[in-house]
PDB file of C-alpha atoms in Angstrom:
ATOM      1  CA  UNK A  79     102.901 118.502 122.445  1.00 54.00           C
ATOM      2  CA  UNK A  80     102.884 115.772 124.718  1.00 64.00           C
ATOM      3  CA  UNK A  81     106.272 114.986 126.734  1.00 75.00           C
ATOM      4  CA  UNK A  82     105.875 110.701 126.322  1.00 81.00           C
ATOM      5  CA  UNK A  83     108.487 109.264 124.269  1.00 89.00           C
ATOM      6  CA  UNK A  84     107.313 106.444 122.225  1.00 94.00           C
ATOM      7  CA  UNK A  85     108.974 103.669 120.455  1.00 96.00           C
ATOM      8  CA  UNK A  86     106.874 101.515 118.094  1.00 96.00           C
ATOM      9  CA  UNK A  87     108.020  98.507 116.160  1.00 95.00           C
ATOM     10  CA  UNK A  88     105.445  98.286 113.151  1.00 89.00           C
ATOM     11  CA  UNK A  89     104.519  95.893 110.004  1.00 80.00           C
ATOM     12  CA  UNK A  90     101.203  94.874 110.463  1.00 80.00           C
ATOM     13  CA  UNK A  91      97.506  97.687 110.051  1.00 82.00           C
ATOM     14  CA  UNK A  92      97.444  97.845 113.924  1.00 85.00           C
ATOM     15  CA  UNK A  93     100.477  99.162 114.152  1.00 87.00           C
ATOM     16  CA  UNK A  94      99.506 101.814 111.308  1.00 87.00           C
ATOM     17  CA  UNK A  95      96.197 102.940 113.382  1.00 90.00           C
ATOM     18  CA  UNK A  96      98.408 102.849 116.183  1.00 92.00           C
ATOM     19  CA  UNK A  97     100.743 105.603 115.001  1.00 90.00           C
ATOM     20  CA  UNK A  98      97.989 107.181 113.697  1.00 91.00           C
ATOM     21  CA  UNK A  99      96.496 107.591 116.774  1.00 92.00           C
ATOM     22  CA  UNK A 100      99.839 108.597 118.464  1.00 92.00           C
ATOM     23  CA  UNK A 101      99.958 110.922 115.406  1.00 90.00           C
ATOM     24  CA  UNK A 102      96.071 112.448 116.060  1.00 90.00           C
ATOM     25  CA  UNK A 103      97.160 112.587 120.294  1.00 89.00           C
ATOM     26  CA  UNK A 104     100.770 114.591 119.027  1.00 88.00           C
ATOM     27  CA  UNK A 105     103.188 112.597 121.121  1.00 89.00           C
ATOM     28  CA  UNK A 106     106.368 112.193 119.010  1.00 88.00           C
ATOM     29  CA  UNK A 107     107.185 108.517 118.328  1.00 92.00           C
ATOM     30  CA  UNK A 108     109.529 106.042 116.459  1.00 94.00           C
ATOM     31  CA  UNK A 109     108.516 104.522 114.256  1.00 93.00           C
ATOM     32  CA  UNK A 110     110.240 101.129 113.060  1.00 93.00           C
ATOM     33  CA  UNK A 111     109.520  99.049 110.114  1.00 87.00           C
ATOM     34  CA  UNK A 112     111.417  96.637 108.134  1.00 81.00           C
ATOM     35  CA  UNK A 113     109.935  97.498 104.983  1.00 74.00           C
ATOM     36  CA  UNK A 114     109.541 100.026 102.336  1.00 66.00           C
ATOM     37  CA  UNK A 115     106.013  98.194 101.731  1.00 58.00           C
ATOM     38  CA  UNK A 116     105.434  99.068 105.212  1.00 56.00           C
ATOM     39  CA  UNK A 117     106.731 103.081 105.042  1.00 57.00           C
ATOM     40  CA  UNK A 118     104.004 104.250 102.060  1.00 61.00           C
ATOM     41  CA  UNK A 119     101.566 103.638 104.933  1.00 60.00           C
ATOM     42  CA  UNK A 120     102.857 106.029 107.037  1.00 64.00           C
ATOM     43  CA  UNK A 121     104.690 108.099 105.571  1.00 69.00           C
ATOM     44  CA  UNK A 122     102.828 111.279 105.777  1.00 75.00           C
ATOM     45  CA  UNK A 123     101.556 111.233 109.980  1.00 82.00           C
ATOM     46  CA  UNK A 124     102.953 114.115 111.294  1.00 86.00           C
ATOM     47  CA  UNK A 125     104.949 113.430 115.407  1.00 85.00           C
ATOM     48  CA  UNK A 126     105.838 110.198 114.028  1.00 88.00           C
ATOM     49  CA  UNK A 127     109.852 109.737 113.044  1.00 90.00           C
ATOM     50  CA  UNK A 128     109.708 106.363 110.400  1.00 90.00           C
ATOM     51  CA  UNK A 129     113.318 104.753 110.585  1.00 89.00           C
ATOM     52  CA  UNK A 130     112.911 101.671 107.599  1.00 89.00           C
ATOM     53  CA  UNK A 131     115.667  99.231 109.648  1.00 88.00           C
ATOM     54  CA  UNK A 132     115.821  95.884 111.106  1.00 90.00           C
ATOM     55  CA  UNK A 133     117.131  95.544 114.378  1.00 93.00           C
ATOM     56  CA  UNK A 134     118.895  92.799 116.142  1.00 94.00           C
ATOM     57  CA  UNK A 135     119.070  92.073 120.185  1.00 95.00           C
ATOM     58  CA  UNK A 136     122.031  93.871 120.787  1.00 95.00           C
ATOM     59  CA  UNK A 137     121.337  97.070 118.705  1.00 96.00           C
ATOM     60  CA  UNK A 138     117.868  97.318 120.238  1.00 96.00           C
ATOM     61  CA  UNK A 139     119.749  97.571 123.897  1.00 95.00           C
ATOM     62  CA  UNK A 140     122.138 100.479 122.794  1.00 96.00           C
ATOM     63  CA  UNK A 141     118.729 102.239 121.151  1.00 95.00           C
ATOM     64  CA  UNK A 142     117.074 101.854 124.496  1.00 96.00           C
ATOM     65  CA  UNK A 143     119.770 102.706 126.351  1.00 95.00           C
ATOM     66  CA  UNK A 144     120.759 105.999 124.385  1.00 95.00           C
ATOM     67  CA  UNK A 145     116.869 107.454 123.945  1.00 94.00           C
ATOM     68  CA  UNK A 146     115.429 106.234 127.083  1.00 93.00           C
ATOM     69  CA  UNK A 147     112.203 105.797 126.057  1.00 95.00           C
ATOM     70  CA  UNK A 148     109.020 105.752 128.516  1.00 93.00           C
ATOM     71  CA  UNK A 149     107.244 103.181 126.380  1.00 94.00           C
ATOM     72  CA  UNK A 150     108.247 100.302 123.862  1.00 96.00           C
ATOM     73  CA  UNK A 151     105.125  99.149 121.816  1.00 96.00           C
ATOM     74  CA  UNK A 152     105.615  95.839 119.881  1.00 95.00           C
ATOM     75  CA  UNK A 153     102.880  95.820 116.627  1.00 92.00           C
ATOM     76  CA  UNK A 154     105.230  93.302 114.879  1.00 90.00           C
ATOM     77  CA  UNK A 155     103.280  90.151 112.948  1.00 83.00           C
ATOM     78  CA  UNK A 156     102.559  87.434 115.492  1.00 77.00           C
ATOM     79  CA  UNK A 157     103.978  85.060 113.531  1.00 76.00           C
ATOM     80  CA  UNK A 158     107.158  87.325 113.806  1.00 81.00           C
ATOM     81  CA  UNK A 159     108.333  85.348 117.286  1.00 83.00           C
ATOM     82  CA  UNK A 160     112.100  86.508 117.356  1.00 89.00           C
ATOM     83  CA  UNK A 161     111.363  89.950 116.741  1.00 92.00           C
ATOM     84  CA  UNK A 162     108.879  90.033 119.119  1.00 91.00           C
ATOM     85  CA  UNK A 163     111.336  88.113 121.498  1.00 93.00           C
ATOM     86  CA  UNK A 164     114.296  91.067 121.038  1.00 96.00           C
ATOM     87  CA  UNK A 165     112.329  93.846 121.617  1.00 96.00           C
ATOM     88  CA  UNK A 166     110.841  92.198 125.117  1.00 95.00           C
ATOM     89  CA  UNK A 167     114.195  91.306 126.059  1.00 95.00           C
ATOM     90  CA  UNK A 168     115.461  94.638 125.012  1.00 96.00           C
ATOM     91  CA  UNK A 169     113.027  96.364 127.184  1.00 96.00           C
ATOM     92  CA  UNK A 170     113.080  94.577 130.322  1.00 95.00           C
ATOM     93  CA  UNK A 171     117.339  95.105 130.375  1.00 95.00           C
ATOM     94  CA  UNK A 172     116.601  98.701 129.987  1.00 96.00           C
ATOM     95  CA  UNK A 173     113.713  98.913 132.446  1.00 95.00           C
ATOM     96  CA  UNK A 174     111.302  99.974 129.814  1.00 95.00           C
ATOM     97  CA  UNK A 175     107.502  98.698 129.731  1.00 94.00           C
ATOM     98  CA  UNK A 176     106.975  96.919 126.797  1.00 95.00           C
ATOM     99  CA  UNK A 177     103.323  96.439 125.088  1.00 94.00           C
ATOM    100  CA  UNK A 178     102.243  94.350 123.155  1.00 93.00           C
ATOM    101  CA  UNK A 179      99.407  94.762 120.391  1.00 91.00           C
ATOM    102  CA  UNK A 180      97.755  91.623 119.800  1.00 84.00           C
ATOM    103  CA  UNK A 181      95.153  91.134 116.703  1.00 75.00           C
ATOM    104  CA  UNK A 182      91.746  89.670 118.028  1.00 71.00           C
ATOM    105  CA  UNK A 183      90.733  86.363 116.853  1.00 67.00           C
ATOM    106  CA  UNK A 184      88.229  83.586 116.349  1.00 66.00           C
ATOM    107  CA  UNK A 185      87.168  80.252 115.256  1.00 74.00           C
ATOM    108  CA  UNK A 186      85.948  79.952 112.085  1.00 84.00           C
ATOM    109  CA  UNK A 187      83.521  77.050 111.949  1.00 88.00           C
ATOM    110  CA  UNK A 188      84.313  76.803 107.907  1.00 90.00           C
ATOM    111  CA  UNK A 189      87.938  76.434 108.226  1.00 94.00           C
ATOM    112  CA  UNK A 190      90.696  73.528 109.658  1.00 95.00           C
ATOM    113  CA  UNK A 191      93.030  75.079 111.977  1.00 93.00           C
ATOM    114  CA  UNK A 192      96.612  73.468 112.448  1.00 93.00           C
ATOM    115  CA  UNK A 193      98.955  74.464 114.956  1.00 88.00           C
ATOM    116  CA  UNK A 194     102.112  74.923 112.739  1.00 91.00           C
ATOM    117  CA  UNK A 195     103.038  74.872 108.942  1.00 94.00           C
ATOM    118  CA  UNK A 196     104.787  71.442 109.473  1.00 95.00           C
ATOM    119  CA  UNK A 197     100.785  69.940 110.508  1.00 95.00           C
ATOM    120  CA  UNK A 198      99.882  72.004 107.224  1.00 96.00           C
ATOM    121  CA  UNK A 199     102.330  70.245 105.125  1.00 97.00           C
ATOM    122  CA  UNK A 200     101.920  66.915 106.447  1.00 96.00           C
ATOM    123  CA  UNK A 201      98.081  66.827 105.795  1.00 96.00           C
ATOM    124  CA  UNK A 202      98.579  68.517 102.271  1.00 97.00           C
ATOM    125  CA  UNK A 203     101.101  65.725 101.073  1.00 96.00           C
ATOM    126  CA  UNK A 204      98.787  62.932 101.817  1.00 95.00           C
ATOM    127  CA  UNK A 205      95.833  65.203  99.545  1.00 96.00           C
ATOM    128  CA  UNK A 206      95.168  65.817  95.477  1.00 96.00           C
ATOM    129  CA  UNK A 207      94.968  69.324  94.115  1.00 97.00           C
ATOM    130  CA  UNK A 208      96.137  72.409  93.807  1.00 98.00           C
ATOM    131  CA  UNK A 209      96.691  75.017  96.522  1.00 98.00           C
ATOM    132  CA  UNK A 210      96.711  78.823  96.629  1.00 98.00           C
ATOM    133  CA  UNK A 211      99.040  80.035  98.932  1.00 98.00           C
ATOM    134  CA  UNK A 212      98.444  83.404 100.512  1.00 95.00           C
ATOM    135  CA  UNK A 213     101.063  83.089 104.359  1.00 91.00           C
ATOM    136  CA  UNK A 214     103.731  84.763 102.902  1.00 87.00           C
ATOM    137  CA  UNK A 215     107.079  84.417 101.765  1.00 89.00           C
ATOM    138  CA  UNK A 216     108.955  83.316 105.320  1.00 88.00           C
ATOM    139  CA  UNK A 217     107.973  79.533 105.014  1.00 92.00           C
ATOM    140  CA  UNK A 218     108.169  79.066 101.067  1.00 96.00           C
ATOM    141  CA  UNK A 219     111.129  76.579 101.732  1.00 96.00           C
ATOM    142  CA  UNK A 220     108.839  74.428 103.709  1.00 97.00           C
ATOM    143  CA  UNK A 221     106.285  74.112 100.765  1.00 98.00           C
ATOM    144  CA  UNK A 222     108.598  72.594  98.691  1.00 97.00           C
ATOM    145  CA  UNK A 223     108.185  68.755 100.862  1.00 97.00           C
ATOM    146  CA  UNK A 224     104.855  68.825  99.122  1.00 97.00           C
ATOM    147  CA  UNK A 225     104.700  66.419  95.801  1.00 93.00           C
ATOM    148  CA  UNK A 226     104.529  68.252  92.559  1.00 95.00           C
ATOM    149  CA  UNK A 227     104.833  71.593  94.639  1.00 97.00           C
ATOM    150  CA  UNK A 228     106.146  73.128  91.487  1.00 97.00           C
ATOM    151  CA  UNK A 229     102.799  72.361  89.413  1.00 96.00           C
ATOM    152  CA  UNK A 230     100.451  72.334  92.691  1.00 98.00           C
ATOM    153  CA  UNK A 231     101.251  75.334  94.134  1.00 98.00           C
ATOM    154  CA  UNK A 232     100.246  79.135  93.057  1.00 98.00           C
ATOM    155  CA  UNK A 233     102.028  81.256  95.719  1.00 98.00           C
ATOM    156  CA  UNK A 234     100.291  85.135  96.197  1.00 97.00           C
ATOM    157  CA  UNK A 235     102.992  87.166  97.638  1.00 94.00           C
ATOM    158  CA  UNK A 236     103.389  91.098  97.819  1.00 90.00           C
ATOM    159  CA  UNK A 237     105.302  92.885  94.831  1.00 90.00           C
ATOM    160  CA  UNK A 238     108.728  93.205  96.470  1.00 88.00           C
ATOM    161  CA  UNK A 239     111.859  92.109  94.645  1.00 91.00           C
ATOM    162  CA  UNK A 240     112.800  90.313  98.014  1.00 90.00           C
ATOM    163  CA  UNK A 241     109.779  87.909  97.607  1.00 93.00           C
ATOM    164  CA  UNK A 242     109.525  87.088  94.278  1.00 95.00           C
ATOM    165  CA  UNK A 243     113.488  86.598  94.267  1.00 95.00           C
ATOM    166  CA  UNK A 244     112.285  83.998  97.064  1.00 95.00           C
ATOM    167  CA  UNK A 245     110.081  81.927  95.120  1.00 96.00           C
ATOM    168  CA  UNK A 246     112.275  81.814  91.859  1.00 96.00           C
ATOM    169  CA  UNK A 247     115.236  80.366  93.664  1.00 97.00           C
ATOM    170  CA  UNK A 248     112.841  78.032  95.479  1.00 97.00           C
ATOM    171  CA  UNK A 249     111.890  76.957  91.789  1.00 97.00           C
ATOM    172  CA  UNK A 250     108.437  77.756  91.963  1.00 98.00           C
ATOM    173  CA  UNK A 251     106.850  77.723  88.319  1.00 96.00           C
ATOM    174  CA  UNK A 252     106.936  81.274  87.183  1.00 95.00           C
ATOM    175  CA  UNK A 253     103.233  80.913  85.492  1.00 96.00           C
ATOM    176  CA  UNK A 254     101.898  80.042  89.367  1.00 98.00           C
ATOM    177  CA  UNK A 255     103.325  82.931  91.097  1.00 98.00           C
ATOM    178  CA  UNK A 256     101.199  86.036  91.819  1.00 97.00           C
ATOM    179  CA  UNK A 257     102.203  89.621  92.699  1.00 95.00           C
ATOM    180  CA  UNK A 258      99.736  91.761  94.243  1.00 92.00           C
ATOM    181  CA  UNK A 259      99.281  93.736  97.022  1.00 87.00           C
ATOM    182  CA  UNK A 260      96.090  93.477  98.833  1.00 82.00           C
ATOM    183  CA  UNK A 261      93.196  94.374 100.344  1.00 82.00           C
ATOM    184  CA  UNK A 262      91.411  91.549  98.490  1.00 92.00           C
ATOM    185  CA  UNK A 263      88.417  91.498  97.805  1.00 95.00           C
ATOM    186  CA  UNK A 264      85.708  87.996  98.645  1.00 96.00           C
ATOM    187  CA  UNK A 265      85.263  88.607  94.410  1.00 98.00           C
ATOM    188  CA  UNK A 266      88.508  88.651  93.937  1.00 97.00           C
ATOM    189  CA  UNK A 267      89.516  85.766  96.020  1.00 98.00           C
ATOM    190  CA  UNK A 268      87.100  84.157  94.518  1.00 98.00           C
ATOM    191  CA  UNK A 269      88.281  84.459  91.020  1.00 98.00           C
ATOM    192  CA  UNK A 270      91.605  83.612  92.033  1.00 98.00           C
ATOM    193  CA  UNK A 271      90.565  80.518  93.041  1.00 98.00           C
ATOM    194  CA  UNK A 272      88.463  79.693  90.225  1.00 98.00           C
ATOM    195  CA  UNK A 273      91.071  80.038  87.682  1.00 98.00           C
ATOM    196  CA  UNK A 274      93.403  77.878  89.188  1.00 98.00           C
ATOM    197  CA  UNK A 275      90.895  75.157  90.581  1.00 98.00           C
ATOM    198  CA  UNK A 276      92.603  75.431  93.590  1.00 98.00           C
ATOM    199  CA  UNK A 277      91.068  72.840  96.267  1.00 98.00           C
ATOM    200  CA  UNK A 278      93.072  74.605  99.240  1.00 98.00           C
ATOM    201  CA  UNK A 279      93.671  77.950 100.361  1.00 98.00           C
ATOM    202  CA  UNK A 280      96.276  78.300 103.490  1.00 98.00           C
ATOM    203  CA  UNK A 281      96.517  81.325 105.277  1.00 95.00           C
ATOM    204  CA  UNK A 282      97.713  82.415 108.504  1.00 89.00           C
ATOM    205  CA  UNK A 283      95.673  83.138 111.637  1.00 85.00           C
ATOM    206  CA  UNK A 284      94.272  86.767 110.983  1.00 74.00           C
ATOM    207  CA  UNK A 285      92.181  89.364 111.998  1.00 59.00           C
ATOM    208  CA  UNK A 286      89.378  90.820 110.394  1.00 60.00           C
ATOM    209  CA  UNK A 287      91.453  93.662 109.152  1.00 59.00           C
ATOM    210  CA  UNK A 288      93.812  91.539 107.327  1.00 66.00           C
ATOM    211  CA  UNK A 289      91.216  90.048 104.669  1.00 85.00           C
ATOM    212  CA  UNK A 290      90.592  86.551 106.402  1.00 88.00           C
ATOM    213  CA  UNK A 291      86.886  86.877 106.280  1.00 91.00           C
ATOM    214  CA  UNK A 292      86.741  87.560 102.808  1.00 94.00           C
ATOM    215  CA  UNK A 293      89.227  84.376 101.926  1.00 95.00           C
ATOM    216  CA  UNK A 294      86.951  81.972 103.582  1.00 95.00           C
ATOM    217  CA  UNK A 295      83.989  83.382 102.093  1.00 96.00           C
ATOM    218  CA  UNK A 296      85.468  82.639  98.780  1.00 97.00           C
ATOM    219  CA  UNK A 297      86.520  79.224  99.577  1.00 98.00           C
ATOM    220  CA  UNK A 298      83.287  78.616 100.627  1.00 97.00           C
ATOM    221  CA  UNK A 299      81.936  80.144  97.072  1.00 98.00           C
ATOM    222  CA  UNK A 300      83.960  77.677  95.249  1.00 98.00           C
ATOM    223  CA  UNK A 301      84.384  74.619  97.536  1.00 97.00           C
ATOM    224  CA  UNK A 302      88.314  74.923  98.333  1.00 98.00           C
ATOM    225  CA  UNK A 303      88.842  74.392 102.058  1.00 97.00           C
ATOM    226  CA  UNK A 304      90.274  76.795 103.934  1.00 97.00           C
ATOM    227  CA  UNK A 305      93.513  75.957 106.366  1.00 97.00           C
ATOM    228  CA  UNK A 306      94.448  77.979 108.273  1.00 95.00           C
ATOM    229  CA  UNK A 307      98.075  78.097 110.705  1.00 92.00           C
ATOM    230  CA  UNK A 308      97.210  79.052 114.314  1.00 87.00           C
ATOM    231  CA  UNK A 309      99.225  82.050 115.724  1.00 79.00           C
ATOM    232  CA  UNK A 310     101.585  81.686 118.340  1.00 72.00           C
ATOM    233  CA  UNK A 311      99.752  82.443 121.725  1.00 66.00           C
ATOM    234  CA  UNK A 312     100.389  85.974 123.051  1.00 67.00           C
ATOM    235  CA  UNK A 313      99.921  88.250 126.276  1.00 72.00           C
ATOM    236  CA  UNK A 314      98.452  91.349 125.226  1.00 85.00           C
ATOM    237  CA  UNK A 315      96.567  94.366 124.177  1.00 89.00           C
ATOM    238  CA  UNK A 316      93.843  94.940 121.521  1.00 88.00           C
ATOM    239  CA  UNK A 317      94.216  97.993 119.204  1.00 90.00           C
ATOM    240  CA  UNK A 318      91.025  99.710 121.071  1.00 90.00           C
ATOM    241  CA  UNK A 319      92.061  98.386 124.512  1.00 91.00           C
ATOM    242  CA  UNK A 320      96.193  99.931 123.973  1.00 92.00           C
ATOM    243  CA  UNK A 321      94.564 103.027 122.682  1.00 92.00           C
ATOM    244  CA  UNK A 322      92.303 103.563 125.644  1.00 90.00           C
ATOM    245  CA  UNK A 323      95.485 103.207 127.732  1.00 89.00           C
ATOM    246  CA  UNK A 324      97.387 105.683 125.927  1.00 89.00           C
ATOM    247  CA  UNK A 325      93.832 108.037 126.383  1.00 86.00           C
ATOM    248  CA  UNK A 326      94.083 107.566 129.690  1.00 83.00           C
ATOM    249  CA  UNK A 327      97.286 108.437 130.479  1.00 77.00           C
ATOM    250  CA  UNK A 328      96.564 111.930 128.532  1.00 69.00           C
ATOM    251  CA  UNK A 329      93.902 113.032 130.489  1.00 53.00           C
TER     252      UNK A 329
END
């Protein structure tokens, strides 16, 4: 057993093949997610301690400060800036290094690329037609400037009584609100698509491993355009690259 002590804040499939690997190398870790959608994941690597809590600032500092960890490793969403924000702020009060994962990324010549939901919004008032909406439940609220958002809009969320409790007391229409939990499929995007001649898809800024290839394939199998909101810029490692380190550091 490895004598490292390991703190991980999860939520996204790097962080999963990160503890996996941490799991595999058998250095104990903590695991932290915010969700129980996030714990059936994980919940069977052995070394790896899964505590389902959110954190603020302050209770981050009297973790660190009780457990000492040697390493803090942030796999949180990028669009998850205040999160990510605690736990670096955490870690540098408590003299810990702090990692960060990032998810690798490209320009997709198919796609239009805005820098924030608000640019999103603004360009789909001014358009016709309706839009499937796969970014998640955080910026609903902001959806709801958009004309006719109620008849427009068919929101795909995950199946969590949190989300969908979201969208109903946004007033979304009931008959244009999908549950699922993905992967998805290009076919299955594409049928999605098709049965609610949608003529936009938004999405956030992905990485392969979180199904963006296959939702631009399947807007570009039934004409929708694909928009997509840039992630924040980050400092960082890749999955591979913060694995190596960790390899490394065993030898």
């Amino acid at each position: 057993m490895n004598n490292f002590r390991i703190c991980v804040f999860g939520g996204t499939t790097e962080g999963r093949k990160f503890a996996e690997f941490l799991s595999e190398a058998n250095i104990n870790t903590d695991l932290f997610i915010a969700t129980e959608y996030g714990h059936q994941f994980v919940k069977n690597l052995k070394n790896i301690n899964i505590i389902q809590r959110r954190l603020d600032e302050s209770e981050m500092n009297s973790l660190f400060m009780e457990k000492r960890y040697d390493y803090i490793v942030d796999a949180t969403h990028p669009f998850a800036r205040e999160v990510s924000e605690n736990i670096a702020n955490a870690s540098n009060a408590n003299n810990i290094k702090y990692l960060r994962i990032n998810r690798k990324s490209s320009v997709n010549k198919d796609c239009m690329y805005f820098n924030n939901f608000k640019d999103c919004i603004d360009y789909l008032k001014i358009k016709q037609g309706n839009i499937l909406l796969t970014s998640g439940s955080k910026n609903l609220d902001e959806f709801t400037e958009i004309d006719d958002y109620q008849e427009r809009i068919f929101v795909r969320i995950l199946p969590m009584e949190s989300s969908l409790k979201r969208c109903i007391e946004l007033k979304y229409s009931s008959k244009n609100i999908i549950c699922m939990q993905g992967p998805f499929s290009e076919e299955l995007n594409t049928a999605m698509l098709n049965s609610i001649e949608a003529k936009y898809l938004v999405t956030k800024e992905s990485s392969t491993s979180g199904g963006f290839e296959e939702k631009v394939e399947a807007c570009k199998n039934t004409g929708a355009k694909c928009l997509v909101i840039r992630k924040p810029h980050e400092v960082g490692f890749t999955i591979e690259e913060i694995c190596k380190l960790f390899m490394e550091k065993l030898l």
